[in-house]
């Protein structure tokens, strides 16, 4: 399982701890938030060390070829900056990079949460249209399809499910009801030649 834009790696760390027989990779463009958790996984297992996880500094624009076709699951939670542009505007190169790291029939799960007021400057900077399920259907569906993903499900994440999201940003944003969380679940499909 690969988590892109993993931040402090909490989601990956907790999943890896719960599932010792699966391997987890957390990736972020920024090395700083990865530092603590990268140190922690190398401790003695009794002190939080884990052998089934690694963290990697890389941007979605530049994922190493060693990751090609390795992921049964790719997750992206609360993307920001150029990562947000890839998934929310359907940037062709970025989506192809995501497709490249998916194993055949791998699953891509994305959760985006934007507050129309507080995040206005970032969405304007990135040239994003307002996010909605209608927008996913009308604009993203075909772009994801062109990059080799079929969107299987999309919707607004209910308030009740927010509490189950084990990421630091999910915790930070829990009280903010103005922020609609849009999720997308897609699977990797073979491209027609
Ligand atoms: C709002 S944080 C979310 C962190 C984590 N997923 C969470 O839910 O707690 C967005 C993260 O995306 C990362 N990011 C932004 N652009 C990226 C890119 N082009 N490639 C990889 N990561 C990126 C940022 O460094 C940041 O850690």
Coordinates of C-alpha atoms and ligand atoms in Angstrom, one line a residue:
X1 CA 0.0 0.0 0.0
X2 CA 1.3 3.4 -0.9
X3 CA 0.2 6.7 0.7
X4 CA 1.1 9.8 -1.3
X5 CA 1.4 13.1 0.4
X6 CA 1.6 11.1 3.7
X7 CA 2.6 14.1 5.8
X8 CA 3.7 12.8 9.2
X9 CA 2.9 9.2 8.1
X10 CA 0.4 8.5 10.8
X11 CA -2.0 6.7 8.5
X12 CA 0.7 4.5 7.1
X13 CA 2.2 3.8 10.5
X14 CA -1.1 2.7 12.1
X15 CA -2.0 0.5 9.1
X16 CA 1.4 -1.1 9.1
X17 CA 1.2 -1.8 12.8
X18 CA -2.2 -3.4 12.4
X19 CA -1.3 -5.5 9.4
X20 CA 2.2 -7.0 9.8
X21 CA 1.9 -9.2 6.7
X22 CA 1.4 -6.3 4.3
X23 CA 4.1 -3.8 3.2
X24 CA 3.4 0.0 3.4
X25 CA 5.2 3.0 1.8
X26 CA 4.5 6.6 2.8
X27 CA 5.7 9.2 0.3
X28 CA 5.9 13.0 0.7
X29 CA 7.5 15.7 -1.3
X30 CA 8.6 17.4 2.0
X31 CA 11.2 15.5 4.1
X32 CA 10.5 17.5 7.3
X33 CA 7.2 15.8 8.4
X34 CA 8.7 12.4 7.6
X35 CA 11.6 12.7 10.0
X36 CA 10.1 11.6 13.3
X37 CA 8.2 8.6 11.9
X38 CA 11.2 7.5 9.8
X39 CA 13.3 7.4 13.0
X40 CA 10.5 5.6 15.0
X41 CA 10.2 2.7 12.5
X42 CA 13.9 1.8 13.0
X43 CA 13.6 1.4 16.8
X44 CA 13.3 -1.8 18.6
X45 CA 9.8 -3.3 17.8
X46 CA 8.9 -3.1 21.5
X47 CA 9.5 0.7 21.2
X48 CA 7.4 1.2 18.1
X49 CA 9.7 -0.1 15.5
X50 CA 8.2 -1.7 12.4
X51 CA 9.8 -3.8 9.7
X52 CA 6.9 -3.6 7.1
X53 CA 7.0 0.1 6.3
X54 CA 9.3 2.7 4.7
X55 CA 9.1 6.4 4.1
X56 CA 10.3 8.1 1.0
X57 CA 10.8 11.7 0.0
X58 CA 9.5 12.1 -3.5
X59 CA 7.0 14.2 -5.4
X60 CA 4.1 12.7 -7.4
X61 CA 5.7 14.4 -10.4
X62 CA 8.9 12.4 -10.0
X63 CA 8.1 8.9 -8.5
X64 CA 11.0 6.5 -8.8
X65 CA 10.7 3.7 -11.4
X66 CA 11.3 1.1 -8.6
X67 CA 7.7 1.7 -7.6
X68 CA 6.3 0.8 -11.0
X69 CA 3.3 -1.6 -10.5
X70 CA 4.0 -2.3 -6.9
X71 CA 0.8 -0.9 -5.3
X72 CA -2.4 -2.9 -4.7
X73 CA -3.7 0.2 -3.0
X74 CA -2.8 3.9 -3.4
X75 CA -4.2 6.4 -0.9
X76 CA -4.1 10.2 -1.0
X77 CA -5.6 12.1 1.9
X78 CA -6.2 15.9 2.0
X79 CA -3.8 16.7 -0.9
X80 CA -2.5 20.2 -1.1
X81 CA -0.3 22.2 -3.6
X82 CA 0.7 20.4 -6.8
X83 CA -0.6 17.0 -5.4
X84 CA -4.1 18.6 -5.1
X85 CA -3.8 19.9 -8.7
X86 CA -3.1 16.4 -10.0
X87 CA -6.1 14.8 -8.4
X88 CA -8.6 17.7 -8.4
X89 CA -7.8 19.0 -11.9
X90 CA -7.0 15.6 -13.4
X91 CA -3.5 16.6 -14.4
X92 CA -2.5 14.2 -17.1
X93 CA 1.1 13.6 -16.2
X94 CA 0.4 13.2 -12.5
X95 CA -2.4 10.8 -13.1
X96 CA -0.2 8.7 -15.4
X97 CA 2.4 8.6 -12.6
X98 CA -0.2 7.3 -10.2
X99 CA -1.3 4.7 -12.7
X100 CA 2.3 3.6 -13.3
X101 CA 2.8 2.6 -9.6
X102 CA -0.5 0.6 -9.5
X103 CA -0.4 -3.2 -9.8
X104 CA -3.0 -4.6 -12.3
X105 CA -6.4 -3.9 -10.8
X106 CA -4.9 -1.8 -8.0
X107 CA -7.2 0.6 -6.2
X108 CA -6.8 4.3 -5.9
X109 CA -8.6 6.1 -3.0
X110 CA -8.6 9.8 -2.6
X111 CA -10.1 12.1 0.0
X112 CA -10.1 15.8 -0.7
X113 CA -11.4 18.4 1.7
X114 CA -11.6 22.1 0.7
X115 CA -13.2 25.0 2.5
X116 CA -14.5 27.4 -0.2
X117 CA -13.6 30.5 1.9
X118 CA -10.4 29.5 3.9
X119 CA -8.9 27.7 0.9
X120 CA -9.8 30.3 -1.7
X121 CA -6.3 31.6 -2.4
X122 CA -4.9 28.1 -2.9
X123 CA -7.8 27.0 -5.2
X124 CA -7.4 30.2 -7.2
X125 CA -3.7 29.8 -7.4
X126 CA -4.1 26.2 -8.7
X127 CA -6.9 27.3 -11.0
X128 CA -9.3 24.7 -9.5
X129 CA -13.0 24.7 -10.1
X130 CA -15.2 24.1 -7.0
X131 CA -15.2 20.4 -6.0
X132 CA -18.5 18.5 -6.1
X133 CA -19.7 15.0 -7.2
X134 CA -21.1 16.7 -10.3
X135 CA -17.6 18.1 -11.1
X136 CA -16.1 14.6 -10.6
X137 CA -18.7 13.1 -13.0
X138 CA -18.5 15.8 -15.6
X139 CA -14.8 16.7 -15.6
X140 CA -12.7 14.2 -13.8
X141 CA -14.3 10.9 -14.9
X142 CA -13.0 11.2 -18.5
X143 CA -9.5 12.4 -17.4
X144 CA -9.1 9.6 -15.0
X145 CA -10.3 7.2 -17.6
X146 CA -7.7 8.5 -20.1
X147 CA -5.0 7.9 -17.5
X148 CA -6.1 4.3 -16.9
X149 CA -8.4 4.6 -14.0
X150 CA -12.1 3.8 -13.8
X151 CA -13.9 5.7 -11.1
X152 CA -16.0 3.1 -9.2
X153 CA -17.4 5.3 -6.5
X154 CA -17.4 9.0 -5.6
X155 CA -19.4 11.0 -3.0
X156 CA -19.4 13.2 0.0
X157 CA -18.0 11.5 3.1
X158 CA -20.6 11.6 5.8
X159 CA -19.8 13.4 9.1
X160 CA -20.1 10.1 10.9
X161 CA -17.2 8.6 8.8
X162 CA -14.9 11.5 9.4
X163 CA -14.1 10.2 12.8
X164 CA -12.8 6.9 11.4
X165 CA -10.1 8.6 9.3
X166 CA -6.7 8.0 10.9
X167 CA -4.7 10.9 9.5
X168 CA -3.3 13.9 11.2
X169 CA -5.2 16.3 8.9
X170 CA -8.4 14.4 9.3
X171 CA -8.1 15.0 13.1
X172 CA -7.1 18.6 12.7
X173 CA -10.1 19.4 10.4
X174 CA -12.7 17.3 12.3
X175 CA -14.7 20.2 13.7
X176 CA -14.9 22.2 10.4
X177 CA -18.2 21.4 8.9
X178 CA -17.8 24.0 6.0
X179 CA -15.2 21.7 4.6
X180 CA -17.0 19.1 2.4
X181 CA -15.0 15.9 2.0
X182 CA -15.2 14.4 -1.4
X183 CA -14.0 10.9 -1.9
X184 CA -13.1 9.0 -5.1
X185 CA -12.4 5.3 -5.4
X186 CA -11.0 4.1 -8.7
X187 CA -9.4 1.0 -10.0
X188 CA -6.5 0.7 -12.5
X189 CA -7.7 -0.5 -15.8
X190 CA -5.8 -1.7 -18.9
X191 CA -5.4 1.0 -21.5
X192 CA -6.8 0.3 -24.9
X193 CA -4.0 0.2 -27.5
Ligands
LIG1 C1 -2.6 18.7 4.0 S1 -1.2 17.6 4.0 C2 -1.9 16.0 4.3 C3 -1.0 15.1 5.0 C4 -1.6 13.7 5.3 N1 -2.1 13.0 4.1 C5 -2.7 13.8 6.3 O1 -3.9 13.6 5.9 O2 -2.4 14.1 7.5 C6 -0.7 17.5 2.3 C7 0.6 16.9 2.0 O3 0.8 16.7 0.6 C8 2.2 16.9 0.4 N2 2.4 17.2 -1.0 C9 2.1 18.4 -1.6 N3 2.5 18.4 -2.9 C10 3.0 17.1 -3.1 C11 3.6 16.5 -4.3 N4 3.6 17.1 -5.5 N5 4.0 15.2 -4.2 C12 4.0 14.6 -3.0 N6 3.5 15.1 -1.8 C13 3.0 16.4 -1.9 C14 2.6 18.0 1.4 O4 4.0 18.0 1.6 C15 1.8 17.6 2.6 O5 2.5 16.8 3.5

